[in-house]
Amino acid sequence: MTSDTEREFTNLLQLAIDGEIDPGQGQRLQELMRGNPERMNAWIDHFRLDSLLSNEIDRSSVVDLVDLVCPQNSSGNDVLPVLTQTEYRKRDRSRSNAWWAITAILAVSVLFLAFLFATDRSLSQFASVATPKQLDTTIAILAQTSEDVWHGNIEPPLLLSPGRLQLESGLAEIRVYNGVTLYLEGPVDLDLNSLEHAHLRHGKLRARVAEQAEGFTVTTDAVRLVDRGTEFAISASDDGRSQVHVFDGLVDLYPSGKKSRDATIGRPVGEGESVEVDPSFETRETEFALDRFPSAQSMDQSVANRFERWQAWSTEFAKRPDLLVYYNFEEFGEKGNGRNTVIDLASEKPINATVVGCETLTGRWPQKKALGFYNPADRLRVRIPGRWPNLTMACWVRLDELRGVNQALLLTDSFDTWQPHWQIAKEGVLKLGIGQETVKESRRMRSPSEPLKELAPLGRWMHLATVYNSKQKTVEHYVNGIQAGSNVLPVAEPLHIGTAEIGNWLQPRQTGDEPIRNLDGRIDEFMLFRSALDAETINEIYMAGR
């Protein structure tokens, strides 16, 4: 979770951006940044061009710069007005004044940083502002899971570095970079130590070892198993005993803790054989049990069963009376639906979406469809009429990277008063922004979550939900069924969406003043509700789809 010091820094930084920081607070901000490269980078990042524009001109930050070119249409229609030559000249003068302001603020920022470094009198502090590229320490990929529950509800990332894996229930398939495939079935406690070695503390696993990975070693408290290019299973029990079953090829067993491969102290176990080993390395033959261990076949069957249960749930779920929009993408590309149309499964007045770009990819399960949003062209175009006092936005998303830029989930084409912008913000949080008359007012309507990287691993599917309740003036965020942020708004009125995009934002293409906001990832289920869902309902939706 975010520390009190980090919250203090964030609040002071926002006051500085808003131009409301006093000298004492400025001194405290300086103290918090001194000797901390990450905070200094955050300062620099927030005072780049986009922040500079927003500080100087009302309604002209990069987020809202569209209003200088395309003012609000008082008619309420989702069309862009035609500007007169006089209006263009006014906006040109405003832009010119903005660039003079940028120059001044840049100079102030540079002087501030120079003073900060001078007070530290350390060149090494200055050199640390540029964060060195981190080395890739990963050694394996979490290729597939089914019904998996991990210790402490902490899911491992998609790419695995050496470390401990505690699977309490369900199945997991791990592919080590050297060609070894491990199948785990919970409860299992495993140390993935290196490309060549894993230590099984408790539970059972199955391994398929490619020829290129011969010599892969699995240890328990009782035995050290060295593979000879094979497929085997091994278990470790609480009494210190281990069982080894060889399905194909050959393995060599040695006493645990012995590094030697001396054949005189080891025992080979061949195809179709199984042995039990106690902590003193006494061995005895045991019943060969092919079906007692996880396998590719059991994984595939479990995943297929899970997908079928979700299909049945989805069919019933689409009948909810408060469901405004529901895309599960299963109908996309089917004959008769149009090549670029996503069918809305909500029971009342379907609102279909138009796909631009978006390659069809694998979703949460191999049988499930998802849309990828990896290119600047990728987007879903929607038009959602009406005004909604309460609104719940939810989706299943696989976020592959936090790029330091905003990534769209649902963005209205404009950002007029009481229009929502739901996105993964460049700070790495889930955020709902609500348009207001001025930039300062809009900033007060930003509602962030806790940092996503602390709540869900990148590269794995996560369920995101945000609930807007105008009566209570609240915004609540949920990640994987658990509340991840609650914000109280100063004011609240019904939201309206109009023409919008899922996974991208059209506005940069119209003005050229905005960074592209395409999502760096996939979406395989998206829903909007005309109600404010409670925590229990959101958790039920997460559990039905995980």
Coordinates of C-alpha atoms in Angstrom, one line a residue:
M1 CA 0.0 0.0 0.0
T2 CA 1.1 3.6 -0.5
S3 CA 3.0 5.0 2.5
D4 CA 2.1 8.2 4.4
T5 CA 5.3 9.9 3.1
E6 CA 4.4 9.0 -0.5
R7 CA 0.9 10.4 0.0
E8 CA 2.3 13.6 1.4
F9 CA 4.6 13.9 -1.6
T10 CA 1.8 13.3 -4.0
N11 CA -0.4 15.9 -2.3
L12 CA 2.3 18.5 -2.2
L13 CA 3.2 17.9 -5.8
Q14 CA -0.5 18.4 -6.8
L15 CA -0.5 21.7 -4.9
A16 CA 2.6 22.8 -6.8
I17 CA 1.0 21.9 -10.1
D18 CA -2.2 23.8 -9.1
G19 CA -0.1 26.8 -8.1
E20 CA -1.5 26.7 -4.5
I21 CA 1.7 25.6 -2.6
D22 CA 2.9 28.0 0.2
P23 CA 6.7 28.5 1.0
G24 CA 6.6 26.1 3.9
Q25 CA 5.0 23.4 1.8
G26 CA 7.6 24.1 -0.9
Q27 CA 10.4 23.6 1.5
R28 CA 8.9 20.3 2.6
L29 CA 8.5 19.2 -1.0
Q30 CA 12.2 20.0 -1.6
E31 CA 13.1 17.8 1.5
L32 CA 11.1 14.9 0.2
M33 CA 12.7 15.0 -3.2
R34 CA 16.3 15.4 -2.0
G35 CA 18.2 12.2 -2.5
N36 CA 15.2 10.4 -4.0
P37 CA 15.5 9.8 -7.7
E38 CA 12.0 8.4 -8.1
R39 CA 10.3 11.5 -6.6
M40 CA 12.6 13.8 -8.7
N41 CA 11.6 11.9 -11.8
A42 CA 7.9 12.4 -10.8
W43 CA 8.5 16.1 -10.4
I44 CA 10.1 16.3 -13.9
D45 CA 7.4 14.1 -15.4
H46 CA 4.6 16.3 -14.0
F47 CA 6.1 19.4 -15.4
R48 CA 6.5 18.2 -18.9
L49 CA 4.6 19.9 -21.7
D50 CA 1.2 18.6 -20.8
S51 CA 1.4 19.8 -17.2
L52 CA 2.9 23.1 -18.2
L53 CA 0.0 23.9 -20.5
S54 CA -2.6 23.0 -17.9
N55 CA -1.0 25.3 -15.2
E56 CA -1.1 28.4 -17.3
I57 CA -4.4 28.4 -19.3
D58 CA -7.8 27.5 -18.0
R59 CA -9.3 24.5 -19.9
S60 CA -6.1 24.2 -22.0
S61 CA -4.1 21.4 -20.4
V62 CA -3.2 18.6 -22.8
V63 CA -6.1 16.7 -21.3
D64 CA -8.4 19.5 -22.2
L65 CA -6.5 21.3 -25.0
V66 CA -9.2 20.0 -27.4
D67 CA -11.4 22.8 -26.1
L68 CA -9.1 25.4 -27.7
V69 CA -9.7 23.9 -31.0
C70 CA -13.2 22.3 -30.6
P71 CA -15.3 24.3 -28.0
Q72 CA -18.2 22.7 -26.3
N73 CA -21.3 22.3 -28.6
S74 CA -24.1 23.9 -26.7
S75 CA -26.6 21.9 -28.7
G76 CA -25.5 18.7 -26.9
N77 CA -24.9 16.9 -30.2
D78 CA -21.8 14.8 -30.6
V79 CA -20.5 16.7 -33.6
L80 CA -17.6 19.1 -33.9
P81 CA -18.6 22.8 -34.6
V82 CA -17.1 24.7 -37.4
L83 CA -14.9 27.6 -36.1
T84 CA -14.9 31.0 -37.7
Q85 CA -11.7 32.7 -38.8
T86 CA -12.1 35.1 -35.8
E87 CA -12.4 32.1 -33.4
Y88 CA -9.3 30.5 -34.9
R89 CA -7.3 33.7 -34.5
K90 CA -8.4 33.9 -30.8
R91 CA -7.2 30.4 -30.2
D92 CA -3.9 31.1 -32.0
R93 CA -3.3 34.0 -29.7
S94 CA -4.1 31.8 -26.7
R95 CA -1.6 29.2 -27.9
S96 CA 1.1 31.8 -28.4
N97 CA 0.6 33.1 -24.9
A98 CA 0.7 29.5 -23.6
W99 CA 4.1 28.8 -25.2
W100 CA 5.6 32.0 -23.5
A101 CA 4.2 30.6 -20.3
I102 CA 5.8 27.2 -20.9
T103 CA 9.2 28.9 -21.4
A104 CA 8.9 30.7 -18.1
I105 CA 7.8 27.7 -16.1
L106 CA 10.5 25.5 -17.7
A107 CA 13.1 28.0 -16.5
V108 CA 11.7 28.0 -13.0
S109 CA 11.7 24.2 -12.9
V110 CA 15.3 24.0 -14.1
L111 CA 16.4 26.6 -11.4
F112 CA 14.5 24.6 -8.8
L113 CA 16.3 21.4 -9.7
A114 CA 19.6 23.1 -9.9
F115 CA 19.1 24.5 -6.4
L116 CA 18.1 21.2 -5.1
F117 CA 21.2 19.5 -6.4
A118 CA 23.4 22.3 -5.2
T119 CA 22.2 21.9 -1.7
D120 CA 23.1 18.2 -1.8
R121 CA 26.5 19.1 -3.3
S122 CA 26.6 15.6 -4.8
L123 CA 27.1 14.8 -8.4
S124 CA 26.1 11.2 -7.8
Q125 CA 22.6 12.5 -6.8
F126 CA 22.4 14.2 -10.2
A127 CA 23.5 11.1 -12.0
S128 CA 20.8 9.1 -10.3
V129 CA 18.0 11.1 -11.9
A130 CA 18.3 8.9 -15.0
T131 CA 17.1 5.5 -13.7
P132 CA 19.3 2.7 -15.2
K133 CA 17.5 0.0 -17.1
Q134 CA 16.9 -2.9 -14.9
L135 CA 18.2 -6.4 -15.8
D136 CA 15.7 -9.0 -16.7
T137 CA 15.8 -11.6 -13.9
T138 CA 12.9 -13.7 -15.1
I139 CA 13.5 -17.4 -15.8
A140 CA 10.0 -18.8 -16.5
I141 CA 6.5 -17.9 -17.7
L142 CA 3.2 -18.7 -16.0
A143 CA 1.6 -20.2 -19.1
Q144 CA -1.8 -21.3 -17.8
T145 CA -3.8 -21.5 -14.6
S146 CA -7.2 -22.9 -13.7
E147 CA -9.2 -22.3 -10.5
D148 CA -5.9 -21.2 -9.0
V149 CA -5.8 -19.7 -5.5
W150 CA -2.5 -18.5 -4.2
H151 CA -1.2 -18.1 -0.7
G152 CA -2.3 -14.7 0.7
N153 CA -4.4 -14.1 -2.4
I154 CA -1.2 -12.8 -4.0
E155 CA -1.1 -13.9 -7.6
P156 CA 2.4 -14.3 -9.1
P157 CA 3.2 -12.3 -12.2
L158 CA 3.1 -13.7 -15.8
L159 CA 6.9 -13.7 -16.0
L160 CA 8.6 -15.4 -13.0
S161 CA 11.9 -14.6 -11.4
P162 CA 13.5 -17.0 -9.0
G163 CA 11.4 -17.3 -5.9
R164 CA 8.7 -19.1 -3.9
L165 CA 5.4 -20.2 -5.3
Q166 CA 2.6 -21.3 -3.0
L167 CA -0.5 -22.6 -4.8
E168 CA -3.2 -23.4 -2.3
S169 CA -5.6 -25.0 -4.8
G170 CA -6.2 -25.3 -8.5
L171 CA -3.7 -25.9 -11.3
A172 CA -0.8 -24.0 -12.8
E173 CA 1.5 -24.6 -15.8
I174 CA 4.9 -23.1 -15.7
R175 CA 7.3 -23.1 -18.7
V176 CA 10.9 -22.5 -17.7
Y177 CA 13.0 -20.8 -20.4
N178 CA 15.3 -23.8 -20.8
G179 CA 12.5 -26.0 -22.1
V180 CA 11.2 -27.6 -18.9
T181 CA 7.4 -27.6 -18.3
L182 CA 6.1 -27.9 -14.7
Y183 CA 2.5 -28.8 -13.9
L184 CA 1.5 -27.9 -10.3
E185 CA -1.7 -28.9 -8.4
G186 CA -2.4 -27.2 -5.1
P187 CA -1.7 -27.4 -2.3
V188 CA 1.9 -27.1 -3.4
D189 CA 4.9 -25.1 -2.1
L190 CA 7.7 -24.7 -4.5
D191 CA 11.0 -22.8 -4.7
L192 CA 11.8 -22.0 -8.3
N193 CA 15.5 -21.4 -7.8
S194 CA 17.1 -21.2 -11.2
L195 CA 16.8 -22.5 -14.8
E196 CA 18.3 -25.8 -13.6
H197 CA 16.8 -26.3 -10.2
A198 CA 13.5 -26.3 -8.2
H199 CA 13.0 -27.3 -4.6
L200 CA 9.7 -28.9 -3.7
R201 CA 8.8 -28.1 0.0
H202 CA 5.4 -29.7 -0.1
G203 CA 2.9 -31.1 -2.5
K204 CA 3.3 -32.6 -6.0
L205 CA 4.4 -31.6 -9.5
R206 CA 4.9 -33.1 -12.9
A207 CA 7.7 -32.2 -15.2
R208 CA 8.3 -32.6 -18.9
V209 CA 12.0 -32.0 -19.7
A210 CA 13.0 -31.3 -23.2
E211 CA 16.2 -32.8 -24.5
Q212 CA 17.9 -29.4 -24.4
A213 CA 17.2 -29.2 -20.6
E214 CA 18.6 -32.6 -19.6
G215 CA 20.1 -32.4 -16.1
F216 CA 17.2 -30.4 -14.6
T217 CA 17.1 -31.1 -10.9
V218 CA 14.3 -31.2 -8.4
T219 CA 15.1 -31.6 -4.7
T220 CA 13.0 -32.4 -1.6
D221 CA 13.9 -32.9 2.0
A222 CA 14.4 -36.6 1.2
V223 CA 15.9 -36.8 -2.3
R224 CA 17.7 -35.0 -5.2
L225 CA 16.3 -36.0 -8.6
V226 CA 18.4 -35.4 -11.7
D227 CA 16.6 -35.7 -15.0
R228 CA 18.0 -37.5 -18.0
G229 CA 15.6 -36.1 -20.6
T230 CA 12.2 -37.4 -19.5
E231 CA 8.8 -36.9 -18.0
F232 CA 8.4 -37.6 -14.3
A233 CA 6.3 -36.7 -11.2
I234 CA 7.5 -36.1 -7.7
S235 CA 5.7 -35.5 -4.4
A236 CA 6.9 -34.3 -0.9
S237 CA 4.8 -35.0 2.2
D238 CA 4.9 -33.6 5.7
D239 CA 6.6 -36.7 7.2
G240 CA 9.7 -36.0 4.9
R241 CA 9.0 -38.8 2.5
S242 CA 8.9 -38.3 -1.3
Q243 CA 7.5 -40.4 -4.2
V244 CA 9.0 -40.4 -7.7
H245 CA 7.1 -41.7 -10.7
V246 CA 8.8 -41.9 -14.2
F247 CA 6.4 -41.8 -17.1
D248 CA 9.0 -41.6 -19.8
G249 CA 12.8 -41.9 -19.9
L250 CA 15.1 -42.0 -16.9
V251 CA 16.0 -40.1 -13.7
D252 CA 18.7 -40.5 -11.2
L253 CA 18.0 -40.2 -7.5
Y254 CA 20.6 -39.1 -4.9
P255 CA 20.4 -38.3 -1.1
S256 CA 19.1 -34.8 -0.5
G257 CA 22.0 -32.4 0.1
K258 CA 24.5 -34.5 -1.8
K259 CA 26.1 -32.7 -4.7
S260 CA 27.8 -35.8 -6.1
R261 CA 26.4 -37.8 -9.0
D262 CA 28.4 -40.9 -8.0
A263 CA 26.4 -43.9 -9.3
T264 CA 27.4 -45.9 -6.3
I265 CA 25.3 -43.7 -4.0
G266 CA 22.5 -42.9 -6.5
R267 CA 19.6 -44.9 -7.8
P268 CA 18.3 -44.8 -11.4
V269 CA 14.5 -45.0 -11.9
G270 CA 13.2 -45.8 -15.4
E271 CA 10.0 -45.6 -17.4
G272 CA 7.0 -47.2 -15.7
E273 CA 8.8 -47.3 -12.3
S274 CA 7.9 -45.6 -9.0
V275 CA 9.6 -45.4 -5.7
E276 CA 9.2 -43.9 -2.3
V277 CA 12.2 -42.4 -0.5
D278 CA 12.5 -41.6 3.2
P279 CA 14.7 -38.9 4.7
S280 CA 17.5 -41.5 5.2
F281 CA 17.4 -42.3 1.5
E282 CA 15.9 -45.7 2.1
T283 CA 13.8 -46.6 -1.0
R284 CA 11.0 -49.0 -1.7
E285 CA 8.9 -49.6 -4.8
T286 CA 5.4 -48.2 -4.7
E287 CA 2.3 -48.3 -6.9
F288 CA 2.7 -46.6 -10.2
A289 CA 0.0 -43.9 -10.3
L290 CA -0.2 -42.0 -13.6
D291 CA -3.4 -40.2 -12.8
R292 CA -2.4 -38.9 -9.3
F293 CA -0.4 -36.0 -10.7
P294 CA -1.4 -33.0 -12.8
S295 CA -0.8 -33.1 -16.5
A296 CA -1.4 -31.2 -19.7
Q297 CA -4.6 -33.2 -20.2
S298 CA -5.9 -32.4 -16.7
M299 CA -5.1 -28.8 -17.2
D300 CA -6.9 -28.6 -20.6
Q301 CA -10.0 -30.4 -19.2
S302 CA -10.2 -28.1 -16.1
V303 CA -9.9 -25.0 -18.3
A304 CA -12.6 -26.3 -20.7
N305 CA -14.9 -27.0 -17.8
R306 CA -14.3 -23.6 -16.4
F307 CA -15.1 -21.9 -19.7
E308 CA -18.3 -23.8 -20.1
R309 CA -19.5 -22.7 -16.6
W310 CA -18.7 -19.1 -17.5
Q311 CA -20.7 -19.4 -20.8
A312 CA -23.8 -20.5 -18.8
W313 CA -23.3 -17.7 -16.3
S314 CA -22.8 -15.1 -19.1
T315 CA -26.1 -16.1 -20.8
E316 CA -28.0 -15.5 -17.6
F317 CA -26.0 -12.4 -16.6
A318 CA -27.0 -10.7 -19.8
K319 CA -30.7 -10.6 -18.6
R320 CA -30.0 -8.2 -15.7
P321 CA -32.4 -5.3 -16.0
D322 CA -29.8 -2.7 -14.9
L323 CA -27.2 -3.8 -17.5
L324 CA -26.7 -0.9 -19.9
V325 CA -24.0 -2.4 -22.1
Y326 CA -22.5 -5.9 -22.2
Y327 CA -19.8 -7.1 -24.6
N328 CA -18.3 -10.5 -24.1
F329 CA -16.8 -10.6 -27.6
E330 CA -17.8 -14.2 -28.3
E331 CA -20.1 -13.2 -31.1
F332 CA -17.4 -11.0 -32.8
G333 CA -16.4 -12.2 -36.2
E334 CA -19.4 -14.7 -36.4
K335 CA -21.1 -14.9 -39.7
G336 CA -24.0 -12.4 -40.0
N337 CA -22.8 -10.0 -37.3
G338 CA -20.7 -7.9 -39.6
R339 CA -16.9 -8.0 -39.8
N340 CA -16.3 -5.1 -37.5
T341 CA -19.3 -5.2 -35.1
V342 CA -19.4 -6.2 -31.5
I343 CA -22.8 -7.3 -30.4
D344 CA -24.3 -5.8 -27.2
L345 CA -25.9 -8.7 -25.2
A346 CA -27.8 -6.4 -22.8
S347 CA -31.5 -7.3 -23.0
E348 CA -32.8 -3.7 -23.6
K349 CA -32.0 -1.5 -26.6
P350 CA -28.7 -3.1 -27.6
I351 CA -25.8 -0.7 -28.2
N352 CA -23.4 -2.4 -30.6
A353 CA -19.8 -1.3 -30.9
T354 CA -17.8 -0.7 -34.1
V355 CA -14.3 -2.2 -34.1
V356 CA -11.4 -0.3 -35.7
G357 CA -8.2 -2.4 -35.8
C358 CA -8.1 -4.7 -32.8
E359 CA -6.7 -8.1 -33.6
T360 CA -8.8 -11.0 -32.2
L361 CA -6.6 -12.7 -29.6
T362 CA -6.9 -15.4 -26.8
G363 CA -8.8 -14.3 -23.7
R364 CA -8.8 -15.6 -20.2
W365 CA -9.1 -19.1 -21.4
P366 CA -7.8 -20.6 -24.7
Q367 CA -11.4 -20.9 -25.9
K368 CA -12.3 -17.3 -25.0
K369 CA -12.0 -14.4 -27.5
A370 CA -10.4 -11.1 -26.6
L371 CA -9.6 -7.9 -28.5
G372 CA -6.0 -6.5 -28.5
F373 CA -5.3 -2.8 -28.2
Y374 CA -1.6 -2.7 -29.0
N375 CA -1.6 -0.3 -31.9
P376 CA -2.6 3.4 -32.1
A377 CA -5.4 2.5 -34.5
D378 CA -7.0 -0.1 -32.2
R379 CA -10.3 1.0 -30.6
L380 CA -14.0 0.3 -30.2
R381 CA -16.4 3.1 -31.1
V382 CA -19.7 3.3 -29.2
R383 CA -22.5 5.8 -28.7
I384 CA -24.3 5.6 -25.4
P385 CA -27.2 8.0 -25.0
G386 CA -28.8 9.2 -21.7
R387 CA -27.8 10.6 -18.4
W388 CA -27.0 8.3 -15.4
P389 CA -27.1 9.3 -11.7
N390 CA -25.4 6.1 -11.0
L391 CA -23.0 4.2 -13.2
T392 CA -20.8 1.1 -12.8
M393 CA -18.0 0.4 -15.3
A394 CA -16.3 -3.0 -15.3
C395 CA -14.1 -5.1 -17.5
W396 CA -11.7 -8.0 -17.7
V397 CA -8.4 -6.6 -18.9
R398 CA -4.9 -8.0 -19.4
L399 CA -2.5 -5.0 -19.0
D400 CA 0.9 -5.9 -20.4
E401 CA 2.8 -2.7 -19.5
L402 CA 2.5 0.5 -17.5
R403 CA 4.1 2.9 -20.0
G404 CA 4.0 6.1 -18.0
V405 CA 1.1 7.4 -20.2
N406 CA -2.6 7.3 -19.7
Q407 CA -4.2 4.1 -21.1
A408 CA -7.9 4.2 -22.1
L409 CA -10.6 2.0 -20.8
L410 CA -13.6 4.2 -21.7
L411 CA -13.1 7.8 -22.9
T412 CA -15.7 10.1 -24.2
D413 CA -14.7 11.8 -27.4
S414 CA -14.9 15.2 -25.7
F415 CA -14.5 15.9 -22.1
D416 CA -17.5 18.2 -21.5
T417 CA -19.1 18.8 -18.2
W418 CA -20.2 15.6 -16.4
Q419 CA -18.6 13.3 -19.0
P420 CA -16.5 10.5 -17.6
H421 CA -12.9 9.5 -18.5
W422 CA -12.2 6.0 -17.2
Q423 CA -8.6 5.0 -17.7
I424 CA -5.4 3.6 -16.3
A425 CA -3.5 6.7 -15.5
K426 CA 0.1 7.3 -16.2
E427 CA 0.8 7.1 -12.4
G428 CA -0.2 3.4 -12.6
V429 CA -3.6 3.8 -10.9
L430 CA -7.2 3.1 -12.0
K431 CA -8.7 6.6 -12.3
L432 CA -12.1 8.1 -13.1
G433 CA -12.0 11.8 -14.2
I434 CA -15.2 13.8 -14.7
G435 CA -15.3 16.9 -16.9
Q436 CA -16.0 20.3 -15.4
E437 CA -16.1 23.9 -16.6
T438 CA -12.5 24.6 -15.6
V439 CA -9.3 22.6 -15.3
K440 CA -9.1 23.4 -11.6
E441 CA -12.6 22.1 -11.0
S442 CA -11.9 19.0 -13.2
R443 CA -8.8 18.2 -11.0
R444 CA -11.0 18.1 -8.0
M445 CA -13.1 15.5 -9.7
R446 CA -10.3 13.0 -10.3
S447 CA -10.7 9.8 -8.3
P448 CA -7.7 7.4 -8.3
S449 CA -7.3 3.9 -6.9
E450 CA -4.4 2.4 -5.1
P451 CA -1.4 1.5 -7.4
L452 CA -2.3 -1.4 -9.7
K453 CA 1.1 -2.9 -9.5
E454 CA 0.6 -3.5 -5.8
L455 CA -2.8 -5.1 -6.4
A456 CA -2.5 -7.3 -9.5
P457 CA 0.5 -8.5 -11.6
L458 CA 1.1 -7.2 -15.1
G459 CA 0.5 -9.7 -17.9
R460 CA -2.2 -11.5 -16.1
W461 CA -6.0 -11.0 -16.4
M462 CA -7.5 -8.8 -13.8
H463 CA -11.1 -7.5 -13.2
L464 CA -11.4 -3.8 -12.9
A465 CA -14.6 -2.0 -11.7
T466 CA -15.4 1.6 -10.8
V467 CA -18.7 2.7 -9.2
Y468 CA -20.1 6.2 -9.5
N469 CA -22.9 7.2 -7.0
S470 CA -24.1 10.8 -7.5
K471 CA -26.4 10.6 -4.4
Q472 CA -23.6 9.7 -2.1
K473 CA -21.1 11.7 -4.1
T474 CA -18.6 8.8 -4.1
V475 CA -16.4 6.9 -6.5
E476 CA -15.2 3.5 -5.6
H477 CA -12.6 1.3 -7.4
Y478 CA -12.3 -2.5 -7.3
V479 CA -9.5 -4.7 -8.5
N480 CA -10.2 -8.5 -8.6
G481 CA -13.3 -8.1 -6.5
I482 CA -11.6 -6.2 -3.7
Q483 CA -12.1 -2.5 -3.0
A484 CA -9.0 -0.6 -4.1
G485 CA -9.9 3.0 -3.5
S486 CA -12.8 5.2 -2.3
N487 CA -13.2 8.9 -3.1
V488 CA -15.7 11.5 -1.9
L489 CA -16.5 14.2 -4.5
P490 CA -17.2 17.8 -3.8
V491 CA -20.2 17.8 -6.1
A492 CA -22.0 15.1 -8.2
E493 CA -24.6 15.1 -10.9
P494 CA -25.7 12.5 -13.5
L495 CA -23.0 11.5 -16.0
H496 CA -23.5 11.4 -19.8
I497 CA -21.3 9.5 -22.2
G498 CA -22.5 10.1 -25.8
T499 CA -19.9 9.1 -28.4
A500 CA -16.9 7.4 -26.9
E501 CA -14.2 4.8 -27.3
I502 CA -13.1 1.7 -25.5
G503 CA -9.4 1.1 -25.4
N504 CA -8.4 4.3 -27.1
W505 CA -9.2 8.0 -27.6
L506 CA -10.2 9.7 -30.8
Q507 CA -9.3 13.2 -29.7
P508 CA -5.5 13.1 -30.4
R509 CA -6.3 12.3 -34.0
Q510 CA -8.5 15.4 -34.3
T511 CA -6.2 17.9 -32.6
G512 CA -2.7 16.4 -32.7
D513 CA -2.0 17.8 -29.2
E514 CA -2.5 14.7 -27.2
P515 CA -0.4 11.5 -26.7
I516 CA -2.1 8.4 -28.0
R517 CA -3.9 6.6 -25.2
N518 CA -4.4 3.1 -26.6
L519 CA -4.5 0.4 -24.0
D520 CA -1.4 -1.8 -24.0
G521 CA -3.2 -5.0 -23.5
R522 CA -6.4 -7.0 -24.1
I523 CA -10.1 -6.8 -23.1
D524 CA -12.3 -9.8 -23.2
E525 CA -15.4 -8.7 -21.3
F526 CA -16.8 -5.2 -20.8
M527 CA -20.0 -4.0 -19.1
L528 CA -21.8 -0.9 -18.0
F529 CA -24.6 -0.8 -15.4
R530 CA -27.1 2.0 -14.8
S531 CA -26.8 1.3 -11.1
A532 CA -24.2 1.6 -8.4
L533 CA -23.2 -2.0 -7.7
D534 CA -22.3 -3.0 -4.2
A535 CA -19.0 -4.7 -3.2
E536 CA -20.7 -8.1 -2.9
T537 CA -22.1 -8.0 -6.4
I538 CA -18.8 -6.9 -7.9
N539 CA -17.0 -9.8 -6.1
E540 CA -19.6 -12.2 -7.4
I541 CA -18.9 -11.0 -11.0
Y542 CA -15.2 -11.4 -10.4
M543 CA -15.6 -14.9 -9.0
A544 CA -17.8 -16.0 -11.9
G545 CA -15.2 -14.9 -14.5
R546 CA -11.9 -15.7 -12.9

